[in-house]
Amino acid sequence: MAPRSPAPKISRWRANLAAIPPYVWLLLFFLAPFLIILKISFSEAVIAQPPYSPVLSLSDGVSGLWAAVREFTFANYAFLAEDSLYIRAYLSSLTIAAISTALTLLVGYPIALAMARAPHGWRPLLVALMILPFWTSFLIRVYAWIGILKRDGLLNQVLLWSGLISEPLTILNTNTAVYIGIVYTYLPFMVLPLYAALERQDRALLEAAADLGSPPLLAFWQVTVRLSLPGIVAGCLLVFIPVVGEFVIPNLLGGSSTLMIGQTLWDEFFQNRDWPLASTVAVLLVLVLVVPITLFQRIQSRGGL
Amino acid sequence: MDTGEDRLLIPPPAVALTEPPGEAAGDPPRRGQQQNAGFAPWDDPAAVPLIEFEGVSKSYGETLAVDDLSLAIYPREFFALLGPSGCGKTTLMRLLAGFETPSAGTIRLEGRDLGAVPPHERPINMMFQSYALFPHLSVWDNIAFGLRRDRVAKPEIARRVDEMLTLVQLTGQARRKPHQLSGGQRQRVALARSLAKRPRVLLLDEPLAALDKKLRGETQFELMNLQEEVGITFLIVTHDQEEAMVLADRIAIMREGRIEQVAPPRRLYESPASRYVADFVGDVNLIEGTVTESGPGGVRVAAEGIGATLLTAPSDEAATGAPGCVAVRPEKIAIGPAGDGPPPAHNALEGVIYDYAYLGEYTLFRVRTASGHLIEASRLNRSRFDDNPLTWDDRVVLSFEADDAVFLDR
Ligand SMILES: Nc1ncnc2c1ncn2[C@@H]1O[C@H](COP(=O)(O)OP(=O)(O)OP(=O)(O)O)[C@@H](O)[C@H]1O
Ligand SMILES: [Mg+2]
């Protein structure tokens, strides 16, 4: 290294320094817990405290660790593969998540568009209204939906009174109720990134498309939708990922036929106290979710959006 | 290109003073010559306008951006809009392109009311002042956008896009995205995109503002060529008077949503209709006074302020006793040392040189009269040497021909 050119090196080092906090965050709050869960998934369930074996203990030194590692087993993974319940639960979760993400997008896009096209002064208020529901407990809001959707609930009363139906609808404890609950709960997560993408769009671009011969609907598709694609992807991921592992909404609003991996996970942990199997379910869930995220990252870094 | 470009760089006053743009051998034809050669449909009562604005107004709440404006633009015309910022030039274009609906009045294209025609069906393309390039599309795809809508065959699209890229000298940047271009390059993409469709009418909102002088000259030239080849009617907004004069068959001077005067460059410069126009286009001396005599021989004006009687070219607007002003351009005023032979018979003003600036092609003098008025006079530097140099505080006599001054009543 020439003695006269240390400056670029230092500045590059500084730049790297700035990237450290997010990595520390990931390490502490994602990677470390994940490794613990991963380790437990290779263990065997026992009736003890903690309820699995082997237990890693740093006091036994490297040889002790190695002895424990040699006891690791893939039995839990084999079990998951054999029992179709788990595979069905995964598939059903993914399906429900996909459908409800699509529904949320369908409902959220017009809302975000209306917000982005609203007069400048109104927009902060509209954003505030969008996140207002977060001020009350999520559980209470889901319970409120029970009151609305049940057989003699608000919705059925209104529909009966208006004469649209003559028999009360059964919505509560069906997948429909789950979809309603999910769309309602996750709507802000869809609307906010969409709004961010739509709001900074230059309105002159729509005019340019029209000027060059695109009728309004085509121009909307070519410009507005196309340029909001990053927002669409971000919103869909923000909804899809948590919904796959959703537990509360299917539990409270869904019926016996609603099968989601979050419930399965809960049952294994708290009903059966089979921590290793529950950990295995969780590890596989992470893997299932990592795939779409990595895909998204790929597309984005290639500048495709 | 060389000779043509040199001429573009000469400021209008100098051109007007000495000679009309010369005819160097082997020069490509220029619009300016055509216009002298009789392209003047606006003077022909039988000519049918392509675009007609009839009593068009556009208000945004309190602001009246366009105010009861009527205007006719003829096929193949190169029409320039000139005016201060905020006078409604962009609004006028947006009305024509269909992005705004008039609050009152009608706009017609080839006699057809455009009122119910949506923008995408108007055979009009616009180059936006903000460029409005599609950020997700490459330069190539931006230019091809309009052609794809027209269902032009693929090889033809490729040919036209490449032609446009060559025109705006961006062949090497075809694959880039707009954000990877410089401001001037973006402007050229916007220009190419609006030109690619070869519309009946092309609206250019300050199309060359971000280009350097050389490229601007070349692009101006290409615009003129293109118009001759394809027969597009151009409506161009510019802040550059020189550009308007070089390009346009007629220039409209806008002021607060109205049109102050529409005329070919020469008439606009030499026979302005108002003080506003005279002042807006080029430099001018405005000397206030009262008409004492008016006839076919000219207008005699008593300029009380400056203490002189001035004679101007004849004017229909001058009524004896009416107030008005004498407008005379600096290059029309001869300047010479005082006491150098007998003073001119009329239109002579004495003063001292208050200030002067050597500007290369000409020298600009500011002369203070006994009344305290400042009069500008310019002298072309025909020789490399200044034979009788004038400098600060020299006593001088200013004079001008009656025909070189105009009387303005508003
Ligand atoms: N969308 C709008 N809402 C309110 N007022 C507007 C709008 N567009 C233009 N105006 C007003 O109308 C007037 C004319 O604007 P316009 O954009 O036509 O000016 P311009 O002549 O193009 O100016 P510049 O040379 O600066 O581009 C201005 O006073 C402007 O503030
Ligand atoms: Mg403008």
Coordinates of N, CA, C and O and ligand atoms in Angstrom, one line a residue, chain B residues 58-66 82-94 100 129 205-206 237-239 254 257, ligand 1:
Chain B
K58 N -58.9 29.8 -19.6 CA -58.7 28.7 -18.7 C -58.3 29.3 -17.3 O -57.4 30.1 -17.2
S59 N -59.2 29.0 -16.3 CA -58.9 29.6 -15.0 C -58.6 28.4 -14.0 O -59.2 27.4 -14.1
Y60 N -57.7 28.7 -13.2 CA -57.4 27.8 -12.0 C -57.8 28.5 -10.8 O -57.1 29.4 -10.3
G61 N -59.1 28.3 -10.3 CA -59.5 29.0 -9.2 C -59.5 30.5 -9.5 O -60.2 31.0 -10.4
E62 N -58.7 31.2 -8.8 CA -58.6 32.7 -8.9 C -57.8 33.1 -10.2 O -58.0 34.1 -10.8
T63 N -56.7 32.2 -10.5 CA -55.8 32.6 -11.5 C -56.4 32.4 -12.9 O -57.0 31.3 -13.2
L64 N -56.3 33.4 -13.8 CA -56.8 33.2 -15.1 C -55.5 33.0 -16.0 O -54.8 33.9 -16.3
A65 N -55.2 31.7 -16.2 CA -54.0 31.4 -16.9 C -54.0 31.7 -18.4 O -53.0 32.1 -19.0
V66 N -55.2 31.5 -19.0 CA -55.4 31.9 -20.4 C -56.7 32.7 -20.4 O -57.7 32.3 -19.8
L82 N -43.7 33.3 -27.0 CA -42.7 33.9 -26.2 C -43.4 34.7 -25.1 O -44.5 35.3 -25.4
G83 N -42.9 34.7 -23.9 CA -43.5 35.5 -22.9 C -42.9 35.2 -21.5 O -42.1 34.2 -21.4
P84 N -43.1 36.1 -20.6 CA -42.5 35.9 -19.3 C -43.0 34.6 -18.6 O -44.0 34.1 -18.9
S85 N -42.3 34.2 -17.6 CA -42.7 33.0 -16.8 C -44.1 33.2 -16.2 O -44.4 34.3 -15.7
G86 N -44.9 32.2 -16.3 CA -46.2 32.3 -15.7 C -47.3 33.0 -16.6 O -48.4 33.2 -16.1
C87 N -47.0 33.3 -17.8 CA -47.9 34.0 -18.7 C -48.9 33.1 -19.3 O -49.8 33.6 -20.0
G88 N -48.8 31.8 -19.2 CA -49.8 30.9 -19.7 C -49.4 30.1 -20.9 O -50.2 29.4 -21.6
K89 N -48.1 30.0 -21.2 CA -47.6 29.3 -22.4 C -47.9 27.8 -22.3 O -48.4 27.2 -23.2
T90 N -47.4 27.2 -21.2 CA -47.6 25.8 -21.0 C -49.1 25.5 -21.0 O -49.6 24.5 -21.5
T91 N -49.9 26.3 -20.3 CA -51.3 26.1 -20.2 C -52.0 26.0 -21.6 O -52.8 25.2 -21.9
L92 N -51.5 26.9 -22.5 CA -52.0 27.0 -23.8 C -51.8 25.7 -24.6 O -52.6 25.1 -25.2
M93 N -50.6 25.2 -24.4 CA -50.2 23.9 -25.0 C -51.0 22.7 -24.4 O -51.4 21.8 -25.1
R94 N -51.2 22.7 -23.1 CA -51.9 21.7 -22.5 C -53.4 21.7 -22.9 O -54.0 20.6 -23.0
E100 N -56.0 19.8 -20.4 CA -56.8 20.7 -19.7 C -58.0 21.0 -20.6 O -57.9 21.0 -21.8
Q129 N -42.4 20.0 -20.6 CA -41.4 20.9 -20.0 C -40.6 20.1 -19.0 O -39.4 20.3 -18.8
D205 N -42.3 22.3 -25.5 CA -42.3 23.2 -24.4 C -40.8 23.4 -23.9 O -40.3 22.5 -23.2
E206 N -40.2 24.4 -24.3 CA -38.8 24.7 -24.1 C -37.9 23.5 -24.4 O -37.3 22.9 -23.5
V237 N -42.5 26.7 -27.4 CA -42.4 27.6 -26.3 C -40.9 27.8 -26.1 O -40.1 26.8 -26.0
T238 N -40.4 29.0 -26.0 CA -39.0 29.2 -25.7 C -38.9 30.5 -24.9 O -39.7 31.4 -25.0
H239 N -37.8 30.6 -24.1 CA -37.4 31.8 -23.4 C -36.4 32.5 -24.2 O -36.0 33.6 -23.8
M254 N -46.9 36.6 -25.5 CA -48.0 36.5 -24.5 C -47.7 37.3 -23.3 O -46.6 37.5 -22.9
G257 N -51.8 35.7 -19.9 CA -52.9 34.9 -20.5 C -53.4 35.4 -21.8 O -54.4 34.8 -22.4
Ligands
LIG1 N1 -52.5 23.2 -12.2 C1 -52.5 24.5 -11.9 N2 -53.2 24.9 -10.8 C2 -53.2 26.2 -10.5 N3 -52.6 27.2 -11.2 C3 -51.9 26.8 -12.3 C4 -51.8 25.5 -12.7 N4 -51.1 25.4 -13.8 C5 -50.7 26.7 -14.1 N5 -51.2 27.5 -13.1 C6 -51.0 29.0 -13.1 O1 -51.4 29.5 -14.4 C7 -50.4 30.5 -14.8 C8 -49.8 30.1 -16.2 O2 -49.0 29.0 -16.0 P1 -48.1 28.3 -17.1 O3 -47.6 27.0 -16.6 O4 -49.0 28.2 -18.3 O5 -47.0 29.4 -17.3 P2 -45.8 29.4 -18.4 O6 -46.0 30.5 -19.3 O7 -45.7 28.1 -19.0 O8 -44.6 29.7 -17.5 P3 -43.0 29.2 -17.6 O9 -42.4 30.0 -18.6 O10 -42.5 29.5 -16.2 O11 -43.1 27.7 -17.9 C9 -49.4 30.6 -13.7 O12 -49.8 31.7 -12.9 C10 -49.6 29.4 -12.9 O13 -49.3 29.6 -11.6

